[in-house]
Amino acid sequence: MENVFLRENGFMFKIDLRDAACFGVAGNFTGHLEQAGEAESFKDVKTSDAAAPKALFPTYIPNEIPKQVRDGRAGAAAASCVPAFLNVFPFDANKIVFPKGEEKIQIEPEMAIVFDANWRDGALTALEPRFFGASNDVSIRKEGALKISVKKNWGPSSKGFSGDAIKVEPGIFGRYRIASYLARGGKLFEYGENSPVTGYSYFGKKLNDWLLDKFNNQKNEGPAEDVHSYLRAAGFPQKIFVSVGATRYSPFGKENFLQAGDDSIVVLYPDSYSKEKIEEMILSGGQADGVSLLRQRVVL
């Protein structure tokens, strides 16, 4: 699923995400890391603010080398710093392929924002939000994985982003909520807590400033990676995709992992719709204006 559709002024615009560098934010919703059993991985990560996210992690890096070094040794050296699995495009709006040899994967219901990236002399100077949508940052639950990214991208169809994006406009985020469900055996189970988008610990300008700092300065330490070196190897991409963090789980979501045949559902919707209306829409297979819906079938 490289194509996302943005509806604007009665027209549909197709956006290709394969040239966007993609990342996630760890620990941006109070209590999620503890519920997911991931808090221990970040116990040695120091932050200036107790509420700050813990790290920025990569999920996909486009395999592009700057033209001036594409055929030379510098290009090869630049490319080699990105783990090969991160060059595999993982997003699919329709399905999740269960990772071989694993037992536990969970929905990570998130909102993702696609930014225009501004660069100067190799430094990221500004991130301008253009559109957003429902994202599933599906994660493998296992011990002993040093880097976050190895639990996130295990190949094609290991992540999700809705094919219906929403244009960023002033004040729009304050009107949106995020919800997630698991459909199994003809029944719909609430998987994540229904939450306002503004419930993220870092959001708006505060998140934007944090992202700029991490993209430029994050070190290869503990579960974190030197993401700036990856962006440099990708030729300083003009689009950057960020899943801004997973919500807390419901009691059902905390205890139940995905199985073949399940439908994983993440939905971003304006608060002009009731929760009951959204659930009715999901069950009927319908759509609604201003709603970004991601529904993925889990397959072996």
Short mmCIF file of C-alpha atoms in Angstrom, two decimals:
data_model
loop_
_atom_site.label_atom_id
_atom_site.label_comp_id
_atom_site.label_asym_id
_atom_site.label_seq_id
_atom_site.Cartn_x
_atom_site.Cartn_y
_atom_site.Cartn_z
CA MET A 1 0.00 0.00 0.00
CA GLU A 2 2.13 2.88 -1.18
CA ASN A 3 -0.82 5.04 -2.26
CA VAL A 4 -2.81 7.23 0.09
CA PHE A 5 -5.72 9.33 -1.10
CA LEU A 6 -6.28 12.87 0.11
CA ARG A 7 -9.71 14.37 -0.56
CA GLU A 8 -9.64 18.11 -1.05
CA ASN A 9 -12.17 20.47 -2.65
CA GLY A 10 -14.06 17.59 -4.17
CA PHE A 11 -10.96 16.03 -5.75
CA MET A 12 -8.90 13.00 -4.79
CA PHE A 13 -5.12 13.33 -4.82
CA LYS A 14 -2.90 10.23 -4.77
CA ILE A 15 0.18 10.31 -2.56
CA ASP A 16 3.01 7.78 -2.79
CA LEU A 17 4.61 7.01 0.57
CA ARG A 18 7.50 4.94 -0.80
CA ASP A 19 9.71 8.03 -0.94
CA ALA A 20 8.89 9.09 2.64
CA ALA A 21 11.16 8.16 5.54
CA CYS A 22 8.93 6.58 8.21
CA PHE A 23 9.31 6.65 11.98
CA GLY A 24 7.48 6.06 15.24
CA VAL A 25 7.57 7.72 18.65
CA ALA A 26 8.05 5.51 21.70
CA GLY A 27 6.42 6.44 25.01
CA ASN A 28 4.22 9.37 23.98
CA PHE A 29 1.05 8.19 25.74
CA THR A 30 1.22 7.77 29.51
CA GLY A 31 1.05 4.14 30.58
CA HIS A 32 1.38 2.48 27.16
CA LEU A 33 4.98 1.23 27.54
CA GLU A 34 4.16 -0.33 30.91
CA GLN A 35 1.07 -2.08 29.50
CA ALA A 36 3.03 -3.35 26.51
CA GLY A 37 5.84 -4.72 28.68
CA GLU A 38 8.33 -2.36 27.00
CA ALA A 39 9.18 -0.05 29.90
CA GLU A 40 12.22 -2.10 30.98
CA SER A 41 13.89 -1.43 27.60
CA PHE A 42 13.86 2.30 28.35
CA LYS A 43 14.83 2.27 32.02
CA ASP A 44 18.25 3.78 31.29
CA VAL A 45 16.99 6.40 28.82
CA LYS A 46 17.31 9.86 30.36
CA THR A 47 14.93 12.66 29.38
CA SER A 48 14.87 16.29 30.49
CA ASP A 49 11.12 16.04 31.10
CA ALA A 50 9.48 13.07 32.83
CA ALA A 51 6.57 13.26 30.38
CA ALA A 52 8.80 13.32 27.29
CA PRO A 53 8.73 10.45 24.79
CA LYS A 54 11.63 8.02 25.14
CA ALA A 55 12.94 7.72 21.59
CA LEU A 56 12.31 8.04 17.88
CA PHE A 57 12.62 4.78 15.95
CA PRO A 58 12.71 4.00 12.20
CA THR A 59 10.21 1.75 10.44
CA TYR A 60 11.12 2.41 6.78
CA ILE A 61 13.95 4.27 5.06
CA PRO A 62 13.73 4.78 1.27
CA ASN A 63 16.77 3.40 -0.49
CA GLU A 64 17.87 6.62 -2.20
CA ILE A 65 21.41 7.95 -2.42
CA PRO A 66 22.27 11.57 -3.29
CA LYS A 67 22.92 11.85 -7.03
CA GLN A 68 26.38 13.32 -6.60
CA VAL A 69 27.57 10.20 -4.75
CA ARG A 70 25.25 7.54 -6.21
CA ASP A 71 28.00 5.81 -8.20
CA GLY A 72 30.91 6.40 -5.87
CA ARG A 73 32.29 4.94 -2.68
CA ALA A 74 30.66 7.67 -0.61
CA GLY A 75 27.28 6.45 -1.79
CA ALA A 76 28.04 2.87 -0.83
CA ALA A 77 29.25 3.96 2.58
CA ALA A 78 26.16 6.06 3.14
CA ALA A 79 23.84 3.23 2.16
CA SER A 80 25.57 0.69 4.40
CA CYS A 81 24.61 2.50 7.61
CA VAL A 82 20.91 1.61 7.12
CA PRO A 83 19.98 -1.96 8.10
CA ALA A 84 18.73 -3.71 4.97
CA PHE A 85 15.37 -4.66 6.50
CA LEU A 86 14.50 -0.96 6.86
CA ASN A 87 14.62 -0.56 3.06
CA VAL A 88 11.63 -2.93 2.76
CA PHE A 89 8.35 -1.02 2.46
CA PRO A 90 6.15 -2.39 5.29
CA PHE A 91 2.82 -0.55 4.89
CA ASP A 92 -0.40 -2.20 3.77
CA ALA A 93 -3.90 -0.78 4.16
CA ASN A 94 -5.58 -4.19 3.87
CA LYS A 95 -3.62 -6.89 5.65
CA ILE A 96 -0.99 -7.82 8.25
CA VAL A 97 1.24 -10.80 7.49
CA PHE A 98 1.94 -12.62 10.76
CA PRO A 99 5.72 -12.77 11.39
CA LYS A 100 7.15 -16.28 11.04
CA GLY A 101 8.42 -17.82 14.25
CA GLU A 102 6.66 -15.29 16.48
CA GLU A 103 3.70 -15.77 18.79
CA LYS A 104 2.68 -12.38 20.11
CA ILE A 105 1.85 -9.34 18.03
CA GLN A 106 -0.36 -6.46 19.07
CA ILE A 107 -2.18 -3.60 17.41
CA GLU A 108 -0.57 -0.26 18.21
CA PRO A 109 -3.33 2.26 17.48
CA GLU A 110 -1.87 5.59 16.49
CA MET A 111 -2.28 8.77 14.56
CA ALA A 112 0.40 9.36 11.92
CA ILE A 113 1.35 12.70 10.38
CA VAL A 114 3.12 13.20 7.06
CA PHE A 115 5.38 16.24 7.11
CA ASP A 116 7.15 18.23 4.44
CA ALA A 117 10.81 18.30 5.51
CA ASN A 118 12.99 21.39 5.12
CA TRP A 119 16.78 20.92 5.07
CA ARG A 120 19.74 23.27 5.27
CA ASP A 121 23.37 22.13 5.10
CA GLY A 122 22.43 18.59 6.10
CA ALA A 123 20.33 19.62 9.10
CA LEU A 124 16.56 19.23 9.36
CA THR A 125 15.33 22.77 10.04
CA ALA A 126 11.53 22.48 9.88
CA LEU A 127 8.71 19.96 9.72
CA GLU A 128 5.46 21.18 8.17
CA PRO A 129 2.45 18.89 8.80
CA ARG A 130 0.46 18.27 5.61
CA PHE A 131 -1.92 15.38 6.26
CA PHE A 132 -2.70 12.73 8.88
CA GLY A 133 -4.53 9.45 9.24
CA ALA A 134 -5.10 6.25 11.19
CA SER A 135 -1.96 4.16 11.66
CA ASN A 136 -1.23 0.72 13.06
CA ASP A 137 2.36 0.47 14.30
CA VAL A 138 1.99 -3.29 14.82
CA SER A 139 4.60 -4.64 17.22
CA ILE A 140 6.11 -8.01 18.07
CA ARG A 141 6.23 -8.61 21.81
CA LYS A 142 9.46 -10.38 22.67
CA GLU A 143 12.39 -9.97 25.01
CA GLY A 144 15.98 -9.46 24.03
CA ALA A 145 15.54 -7.21 20.97
CA LEU A 146 18.04 -4.38 21.42
CA LYS A 147 16.56 -1.98 18.88
CA ILE A 148 12.87 -1.05 18.64
CA SER A 149 12.89 -1.21 14.85
CA VAL A 150 13.48 -4.98 14.68
CA LYS A 151 10.10 -5.50 16.38
CA LYS A 152 8.35 -3.20 13.92
CA ASN A 153 9.37 -4.01 10.34
CA TRP A 154 9.56 -7.73 9.58
CA GLY A 155 8.78 -7.31 5.88
CA PRO A 156 5.91 -6.33 3.57
CA SER A 157 2.50 -5.91 5.23
CA SER A 158 3.88 -5.53 8.75
CA LYS A 159 2.52 -2.00 9.33
CA GLY A 160 -0.59 -0.07 8.39
CA PHE A 161 -1.69 3.40 7.32
CA SER A 162 -5.17 4.27 6.14
CA GLY A 163 -5.68 4.90 2.44
CA ASP A 164 -7.88 7.86 3.42
CA ALA A 165 -5.84 10.81 4.67
CA ILE A 166 -7.05 14.09 6.14
CA LYS A 167 -5.59 17.50 5.34
CA VAL A 168 -4.04 19.35 8.27
CA GLU A 169 -5.83 22.63 8.93
CA PRO A 170 -5.59 25.06 11.88
CA GLY A 171 -7.23 23.62 15.01
CA ILE A 172 -8.22 20.34 13.35
CA PHE A 173 -6.47 18.01 15.80
CA GLY A 174 -8.52 19.31 18.72
CA ARG A 175 -11.63 17.86 17.08
CA TYR A 176 -10.33 14.31 16.55
CA ARG A 177 -10.39 11.11 18.55
CA ILE A 178 -8.61 7.80 18.04
CA ALA A 179 -10.16 4.39 18.64
CA SER A 180 -9.20 0.82 17.85
CA TYR A 181 -10.96 -2.52 17.69
CA LEU A 182 -10.38 -6.18 17.00
CA ALA A 183 -13.05 -8.01 15.01
CA ARG A 184 -13.06 -11.75 15.77
CA GLY A 185 -15.74 -14.36 15.28
CA GLY A 186 -18.30 -11.81 14.15
CA LYS A 187 -17.83 -9.70 17.29
CA LEU A 188 -16.19 -6.30 17.76
CA PHE A 189 -13.90 -5.83 20.77
CA GLU A 190 -12.51 -2.49 21.89
CA TYR A 191 -8.72 -2.87 21.76
CA GLY A 192 -7.37 0.55 22.75
CA GLU A 193 -8.85 3.23 24.95
CA ASN A 194 -10.96 5.69 22.99
CA SER A 195 -8.86 8.84 23.40
CA PRO A 196 -8.64 12.44 22.17
CA VAL A 197 -5.73 13.04 19.83
CA THR A 198 -4.65 15.88 22.13
CA GLY A 199 -4.15 13.27 24.89
CA TYR A 200 -0.61 12.61 23.67
CA SER A 201 2.04 13.73 26.16
CA TYR A 202 3.85 15.74 23.46
CA PHE A 203 1.79 17.27 20.70
CA GLY A 204 1.70 20.30 18.44
CA LYS A 205 4.73 22.60 18.68
CA LYS A 206 6.12 20.68 21.64
CA LEU A 207 6.19 17.45 19.63
CA ASN A 208 7.50 19.24 16.55
CA ASP A 209 10.45 20.70 18.50
CA TRP A 210 11.17 17.30 20.05
CA LEU A 211 11.13 15.62 16.64
CA LEU A 212 13.55 18.16 15.16
CA ASP A 213 15.96 17.58 18.05
CA LYS A 214 15.78 13.79 17.74
CA PHE A 215 16.10 13.74 13.96
CA ASN A 216 19.23 15.85 14.18
CA ASN A 217 20.82 14.66 17.41
CA GLN A 218 19.57 11.25 18.59
CA LYS A 219 22.48 8.88 19.33
CA ASN A 220 22.85 5.17 18.71
CA GLU A 221 22.35 4.23 22.35
CA GLY A 222 20.31 1.45 23.96
CA PRO A 223 17.03 0.97 22.05
CA ALA A 224 17.56 4.20 20.05
CA GLU A 225 19.31 4.63 16.68
CA ASP A 226 21.20 7.41 14.93
CA VAL A 227 18.28 8.35 12.68
CA HIS A 228 20.04 11.37 11.18
CA SER A 229 22.59 9.08 9.51
CA TYR A 230 19.68 7.15 7.96
CA LEU A 231 18.12 10.34 6.61
CA ARG A 232 21.45 11.39 5.16
CA ALA A 233 21.83 7.98 3.47
CA ALA A 234 18.34 8.40 2.00
CA GLY A 235 19.34 11.67 0.38
CA PHE A 236 17.51 13.95 2.85
CA PRO A 237 13.93 12.95 1.92
CA GLN A 238 11.35 15.67 1.34
CA LYS A 239 8.57 13.76 3.13
CA ILE A 240 8.78 12.33 6.65
CA PHE A 241 6.04 10.11 8.10
CA VAL A 242 5.70 9.90 11.90
CA SER A 243 3.36 7.69 13.93
CA VAL A 244 3.17 9.85 17.01
CA GLY A 245 2.53 7.15 19.62
CA ALA A 246 0.19 4.35 20.66
CA THR A 247 -2.73 4.83 23.04
CA ARG A 248 -3.27 2.76 26.17
CA TYR A 249 -4.89 -0.64 25.77
CA SER A 250 -8.31 -1.66 26.98
CA PRO A 251 -8.32 -4.67 29.35
CA PHE A 252 -9.13 -6.84 26.30
CA GLY A 253 -6.36 -5.33 24.19
CA LYS A 254 -3.77 -5.77 26.92
CA GLU A 255 -4.42 -9.49 27.23
CA ASN A 256 -5.28 -10.53 23.66
CA PHE A 257 -2.81 -10.89 20.80
CA LEU A 258 -3.62 -11.02 17.10
CA GLN A 259 -4.52 -14.31 15.40
CA ALA A 260 -4.97 -15.34 11.78
CA GLY A 261 -8.42 -14.27 10.58
CA ASP A 262 -8.70 -11.30 12.94
CA ASP A 263 -9.45 -7.84 11.62
CA SER A 264 -7.33 -5.08 13.17
CA ILE A 265 -9.13 -1.73 13.07
CA VAL A 266 -7.83 1.76 13.87
CA VAL A 267 -10.03 4.79 13.27
CA LEU A 268 -9.51 8.55 13.56
CA TYR A 269 -12.77 10.45 13.65
CA PRO A 270 -14.09 13.95 14.43
CA ASP A 271 -15.95 14.29 17.72
CA SER A 272 -19.09 15.31 15.81
CA TYR A 273 -19.62 11.53 15.52
CA SER A 274 -20.52 9.47 18.56
CA LYS A 275 -18.55 6.37 19.49
CA GLU A 276 -21.67 4.30 18.80
CA LYS A 277 -21.99 5.79 15.30
CA ILE A 278 -18.37 4.89 14.53
CA GLU A 279 -18.86 1.32 15.75
CA GLU A 280 -21.99 1.03 13.62
CA MET A 281 -20.01 2.28 10.62
CA ILE A 282 -17.28 -0.31 11.23
CA LEU A 283 -19.76 -3.18 11.56
CA SER A 284 -21.64 -2.16 8.41
CA GLY A 285 -18.46 -1.68 6.37
CA GLY A 286 -19.46 1.89 5.59
CA GLN A 287 -17.55 5.17 5.40
CA ALA A 288 -18.13 8.68 6.71
CA ASP A 289 -16.86 12.14 5.83
CA GLY A 290 -13.74 13.22 7.70
CA VAL A 291 -13.04 9.72 9.04
CA SER A 292 -9.74 7.92 8.46
CA LEU A 293 -10.30 4.19 8.85
CA LEU A 294 -7.69 1.43 8.70
CA ARG A 295 -8.93 -2.18 8.61
CA GLN A 296 -6.39 -4.98 8.16
CA ARG A 297 -6.97 -8.73 8.03
CA VAL A 298 -4.33 -10.85 9.81
CA VAL A 299 -2.99 -13.60 7.53
CA LEU A 300 -0.31 -16.27 7.93
#
